[in-house]
Amino acid sequence: MSLILHLECSNLKYSVALSEGIKLLCFEESNERNPIRDLIGMIRSLFHQSNSNLSDCKAISIDIGPGSYTSLRSGLSIAKGLAFSLTIPIIALPLSYILVKSVLNLNPDDSVITCIDSRNDEALFTAYNSNYEFLISDSMPKTSFSQWSFLTQKVKKLALVGENLDFLDTQNIDYEVIKYKSIPNAESLVLPAWEYYQTQKFADTRTLVPIYFKDPNITISKKILT
């Protein structure tokens, strides 16, 4: 039994899932009022629902961002604690790859661009080919998307995927553009995590850190300084 535990903590509405291979066994999602500490109770509930034990888990997959600073750090701390105690690996999935894997049935000449909104005047755009292979990634003002150099590439169809695509101006793009609204949750991790698991693409648990839009501004207490 190859059970994988999935944690999605890149935003305030976090979720957990349990899968065997690519089969989803159970899923739980928080409401935005729940603190991150409730994640432990949700994980226990998954194994109770599936009539399995935490010791049956073979790996833990987690969305490593970018996303909410506090949620990413808290979720990864829980994942690391479980991984060390169970002696199992962590599968670290970038949010852009989770999003691109939600787009199915691509043709050979198609491209996919994931859009991760940073909630201010910028967004992170990442391009992949039809084989889900990384091409390029750039952070830029949302209003500059139509001038991105990647859009000069010749493709048959362009798929845009993300949570908030309304601000993207695609009228001046010469080829077909299809927008897919995708809000990732723990179920979204099942397919890419299984691919990573089969190829043994595991993270270094000791050195793994989340991906942030910008380096965190960590301050030191004046009491410590004095």
GROMACS .gro file of C-alpha atoms in nm:
model
  226
    1MET     CA    1   0.000   0.000   0.000
    2SER     CA    2   0.167   0.322  -0.122
    3LEU     CA    3  -0.018   0.586   0.076
    4ILE     CA    4   0.084   0.947   0.022
    5LEU     CA    5  -0.029   1.230   0.249
    6HIS     CA    6  -0.084   1.564   0.074
    7LEU     CA    7  -0.073   1.908   0.239
    8GLU     CA    8  -0.187   2.226   0.065
    9CYS     CA    9  -0.098   2.531   0.276
   10SER     CA   10  -0.009   2.798   0.020
   11ASN     CA   11  -0.313   3.007   0.108
   12LEU     CA   12  -0.535   3.069   0.410
   13LYS     CA   13  -0.783   2.797   0.310
   14TYR     CA   14  -0.563   2.493   0.356
   15SER     CA   15  -0.651   2.128   0.288
   16VAL     CA   16  -0.523   1.773   0.329
   17ALA     CA   17  -0.571   1.454   0.127
   18LEU     CA   18  -0.471   1.090   0.131
   19SER     CA   19  -0.412   0.888  -0.184
   20GLU     CA   20  -0.300   0.546  -0.299
   21GLY     CA   21  -0.127   0.580  -0.635
   22ILE     CA   22  -0.341   0.827  -0.829
   23LYS     CA   23  -0.657   0.726  -0.642
   24LEU     CA   24  -0.790   0.981  -0.396
   25LEU     CA   25  -0.897   0.808  -0.075
   26CYS     CA   26  -1.019   1.103   0.131
   27PHE     CA   27  -0.998   1.479   0.147
   28GLU     CA   28  -1.061   1.753   0.402
   29GLU     CA   29  -1.057   2.130   0.362
   30SER     CA   30  -1.058   2.399   0.626
   31ASN     CA   31  -1.259   2.715   0.639
   32GLU     CA   32  -1.061   3.034   0.659
   33ARG     CA   33  -1.135   3.075   1.029
   34ASN     CA   34  -0.947   2.763   1.133
   35PRO     CA   35  -0.592   2.812   1.263
   36ILE     CA   36  -0.312   2.614   1.102
   37ARG     CA   37  -0.280   2.399   1.417
   38ASP     CA   38  -0.606   2.226   1.322
   39LEU     CA   39  -0.412   2.065   1.037
   40ILE     CA   40  -0.297   1.789   1.273
   41GLY     CA   41  -0.657   1.699   1.357
   42MET     CA   42  -0.749   1.695   0.988
   43ILE     CA   43  -0.459   1.458   0.917
   44ARG     CA   44  -0.574   1.223   1.192
   45SER     CA   45  -0.923   1.230   1.044
   46LEU     CA   46  -0.792   1.123   0.702
   47PHE     CA   47  -0.635   0.806   0.838
   48HIS     CA   48  -0.944   0.730   1.047
   49GLN     CA   49  -1.168   0.763   0.740
   50SER     CA   50  -0.942   0.538   0.530
   51ASN     CA   51  -0.906   0.273   0.803
   52SER     CA   52  -0.529   0.306   0.784
   53ASN     CA   53  -0.248   0.413   1.015
   54LEU     CA   54  -0.003   0.700   0.991
   55SER     CA   55   0.273   0.439   0.983
   56ASP     CA   56   0.132   0.317   0.648
   57CYS     CA   57   0.226   0.648   0.485
   58LYS     CA   58   0.516   0.620   0.238
   59ALA     CA   59   0.567   0.990   0.158
   60ILE     CA   60   0.434   1.339   0.225
   61SER     CA   61   0.372   1.583  -0.057
   62ILE     CA   62   0.337   1.955   0.003
   63ASP     CA   63   0.284   2.269  -0.201
   64ILE     CA   64   0.598   2.475  -0.130
   65GLY     CA   65   0.465   2.795  -0.283
   66PRO     CA   66   0.483   3.072  -0.353
   67GLY     CA   67   0.196   3.174  -0.130
   68SER     CA   68   0.109   3.287   0.222
   69TYR     CA   69   0.430   3.326   0.425
   70THR     CA   70   0.286   3.206   0.757
   71SER     CA   71   0.083   2.916   0.611
   72LEU     CA   72   0.374   2.786   0.402
   73ARG     CA   73   0.615   2.784   0.696
   74SER     CA   74   0.363   2.627   0.933
   75GLY     CA   75   0.260   2.357   0.686
   76LEU     CA   76   0.619   2.270   0.603
   77SER     CA   77   0.707   2.247   0.972
   78ILE     CA   78   0.432   1.989   1.019
   79ALA     CA   79   0.542   1.798   0.708
   80LYS     CA   80   0.903   1.790   0.828
   81GLY     CA   81   0.805   1.675   1.174
   82LEU     CA   82   0.603   1.387   1.032
   83ALA     CA   83   0.871   1.298   0.777
   84PHE     CA   84   1.145   1.279   1.039
   85SER     CA   85   0.934   1.082   1.286
   86LEU     CA   86   0.816   0.831   1.023
   87THR     CA   87   1.148   0.824   0.831
   88ILE     CA   88   0.973   0.895   0.501
   89PRO     CA   89   1.054   1.143   0.222
   90ILE     CA   90   0.893   1.475   0.137
   91ILE     CA   91   0.774   1.550  -0.217
   92ALA     CA   92   0.809   1.927  -0.264
   93LEU     CA   93   0.579   2.055  -0.538
   94PRO     CA   94   0.604   2.413  -0.666
   95LEU     CA   95   0.264   2.577  -0.704
   96SER     CA   96   0.330   2.649  -1.073
   97TYR     CA   97   0.376   2.277  -1.145
   98ILE     CA   98   0.060   2.188  -0.951
   99LEU     CA   99  -0.132   2.437  -1.164
  100VAL     CA  100   0.011   2.324  -1.498
  101LYS     CA  101  -0.073   1.959  -1.425
  102SER     CA  102  -0.439   2.058  -1.390
  103VAL     CA  103  -0.449   2.129  -1.765
  104LEU     CA  104  -0.511   1.804  -1.954
  105ASN     CA  105  -0.522   1.692  -2.319
  106LEU     CA  106  -0.259   1.929  -2.457
  107ASN     CA  107  -0.161   1.912  -2.824
  108PRO     CA  108   0.209   1.900  -2.929
  109ASP     CA  109   0.223   2.268  -3.029
  110ASP     CA  110   0.041   2.400  -2.721
  111SER     CA  111   0.198   2.594  -2.436
  112VAL     CA  112   0.077   2.660  -2.082
  113ILE     CA  113   0.139   2.967  -1.870
  114THR     CA  114   0.062   2.956  -1.501
  115CYS     CA  115  -0.022   3.280  -1.324
  116ILE     CA  116   0.027   3.320  -0.950
  117ASP     CA  117  -0.112   3.647  -0.821
  118SER     CA  118   0.098   3.813  -0.552
  119ARG     CA  119  -0.201   4.023  -0.440
  120ASN     CA  120  -0.033   4.350  -0.531
  121ASP     CA  121   0.070   4.492  -0.868
  122GLU     CA  122   0.278   4.188  -0.969
  123ALA     CA  123   0.230   3.823  -1.061
  124LEU     CA  124   0.459   3.528  -1.128
  125PHE     CA  125   0.423   3.385  -1.479
  126THR     CA  126   0.573   3.045  -1.562
  127ALA     CA  127   0.566   2.885  -1.908
  128TYR     CA  128   0.563   2.512  -1.986
  129ASN     CA  129   0.546   2.316  -2.310
  130SER     CA  130   0.290   2.049  -2.394
  131ASN     CA  131   0.503   1.787  -2.215
  132TYR     CA  132   0.477   1.991  -1.893
  133GLU     CA  133   0.846   2.080  -1.917
  134PHE     CA  134   0.956   2.411  -1.767
  135LEU     CA  135   1.050   2.682  -2.019
  136ILE     CA  136   1.078   3.019  -1.845
  137SER     CA  137   0.954   3.208  -1.541
  138ASP     CA  138   0.926   3.583  -1.481
  139SER     CA  139   0.777   3.809  -1.216
  140MET     CA  140   0.635   4.129  -1.357
  141PRO     CA  141   0.357   4.384  -1.323
  142LYS     CA  142   0.025   4.236  -1.424
  143THR     CA  143  -0.030   4.511  -1.679
  144SER     CA  144   0.291   4.409  -1.860
  145PHE     CA  145   0.180   4.055  -1.941
  146SER     CA  146   0.091   4.127  -2.304
  147GLN     CA  147   0.448   4.258  -2.360
  148TRP     CA  148   0.618   3.947  -2.214
  149SER     CA  149   0.888   3.825  -2.454
  150PHE     CA  150   0.766   3.465  -2.430
  151LEU     CA  151   0.443   3.561  -2.606
  152THR     CA  152   0.640   3.615  -2.928
  153GLN     CA  153   0.691   3.238  -2.948
  154LYS     CA  154   0.496   3.058  -3.218
  155VAL     CA  155   0.242   2.825  -3.061
  156LYS     CA  156  -0.087   2.682  -3.182
  157LYS     CA  157  -0.279   2.739  -2.859
  158LEU     CA  158  -0.197   2.899  -2.526
  159ALA     CA  159  -0.356   2.785  -2.202
  160LEU     CA  160  -0.354   3.028  -1.911
  161VAL     CA  161  -0.414   2.873  -1.571
  162GLY     CA  162  -0.445   3.036  -1.231
  163GLU     CA  163  -0.683   3.160  -0.965
  164ASN     CA  164  -0.722   3.518  -1.088
  165LEU     CA  165  -0.691   3.572  -1.464
  166ASP     CA  166  -0.937   3.858  -1.509
  167PHE     CA  167  -0.664   4.122  -1.511
  168LEU     CA  168  -0.473   3.964  -1.803
  169ASP     CA  169  -0.508   4.144  -2.137
  170THR     CA  170  -0.495   3.881  -2.413
  171GLN     CA  171  -0.664   4.076  -2.694
  172ASN     CA  172  -0.337   4.149  -2.873
  173ILE     CA  173  -0.214   3.787  -2.871
  174ASP     CA  174  -0.223   3.642  -3.222
  175TYR     CA  175  -0.312   3.281  -3.135
  176GLU     CA  176  -0.590   3.104  -2.951
  177VAL     CA  177  -0.593   3.164  -2.577
  178ILE     CA  178  -0.796   2.956  -2.331
  179LYS     CA  179  -0.823   3.052  -1.965
  180TYR     CA  180  -0.857   2.788  -1.693
  181LYS     CA  181  -0.947   2.907  -1.345
  182SER     CA  182  -0.777   2.678  -1.096
  183ILE     CA  183  -0.772   2.712  -0.718
  184PRO     CA  184  -0.532   2.447  -0.588
  185ASN     CA  185  -0.618   2.221  -0.298
  186ALA     CA  186  -0.468   1.901  -0.161
  187GLU     CA  187  -0.647   1.690  -0.423
  188SER     CA  188  -0.455   1.884  -0.691
  189LEU     CA  189  -0.131   1.738  -0.554
  190VAL     CA  190  -0.223   1.373  -0.609
  191LEU     CA  191  -0.119   1.335  -0.975
  192PRO     CA  192   0.209   1.534  -0.969
  193ALA     CA  193   0.306   1.380  -0.635
  194TRP     CA  194   0.262   1.028  -0.772
  195GLU     CA  195   0.486   1.117  -1.067
  196TYR     CA  196   0.754   1.245  -0.830
  197TYR     CA  197   0.716   0.936  -0.610
  198GLN     CA  198   0.760   0.694  -0.900
  199THR     CA  199   1.081   0.867  -1.010
  200GLN     CA  200   1.204   0.903  -0.650
  201LYS     CA  201   1.220   1.281  -0.687
  202PHE     CA  202   1.236   1.365  -0.320
  203ALA     CA  203   1.342   1.683  -0.142
  204ASP     CA  204   1.620   1.719   0.112
  205THR     CA  205   1.405   1.739   0.423
  206ARG     CA  206   1.671   1.916   0.631
  207THR     CA  207   1.731   2.204   0.391
  208LEU     CA  208   1.386   2.237   0.231
  209VAL     CA  209   1.235   2.586   0.255
  210PRO     CA  210   0.923   2.738   0.097
  211ILE     CA  211   0.925   2.950  -0.217
  212TYR     CA  212   0.828   3.311  -0.156
  213PHE     CA  213   0.738   3.592  -0.394
  214LYS     CA  214   0.998   3.802  -0.217
  215ASP     CA  215   1.250   3.729   0.058
  216PRO     CA  216   1.076   3.758   0.395
  217ASN     CA  217   1.148   4.068   0.601
  218ILE     CA  218   1.247   3.912   0.933
  219THR     CA  219   1.299   4.164   1.212
  220ILE     CA  220   1.490   4.124   1.538
  221SER     CA  221   1.341   4.231   1.869
  222LYS     CA  222   1.495   4.543   2.018
  223LYS     CA  223   1.533   4.353   2.346
  224ILE     CA  224   1.760   4.101   2.172
  225LEU     CA  225   1.962   4.377   2.008
  226THR     CA  226   2.023   4.544   2.342
   0.00000   0.00000   0.00000
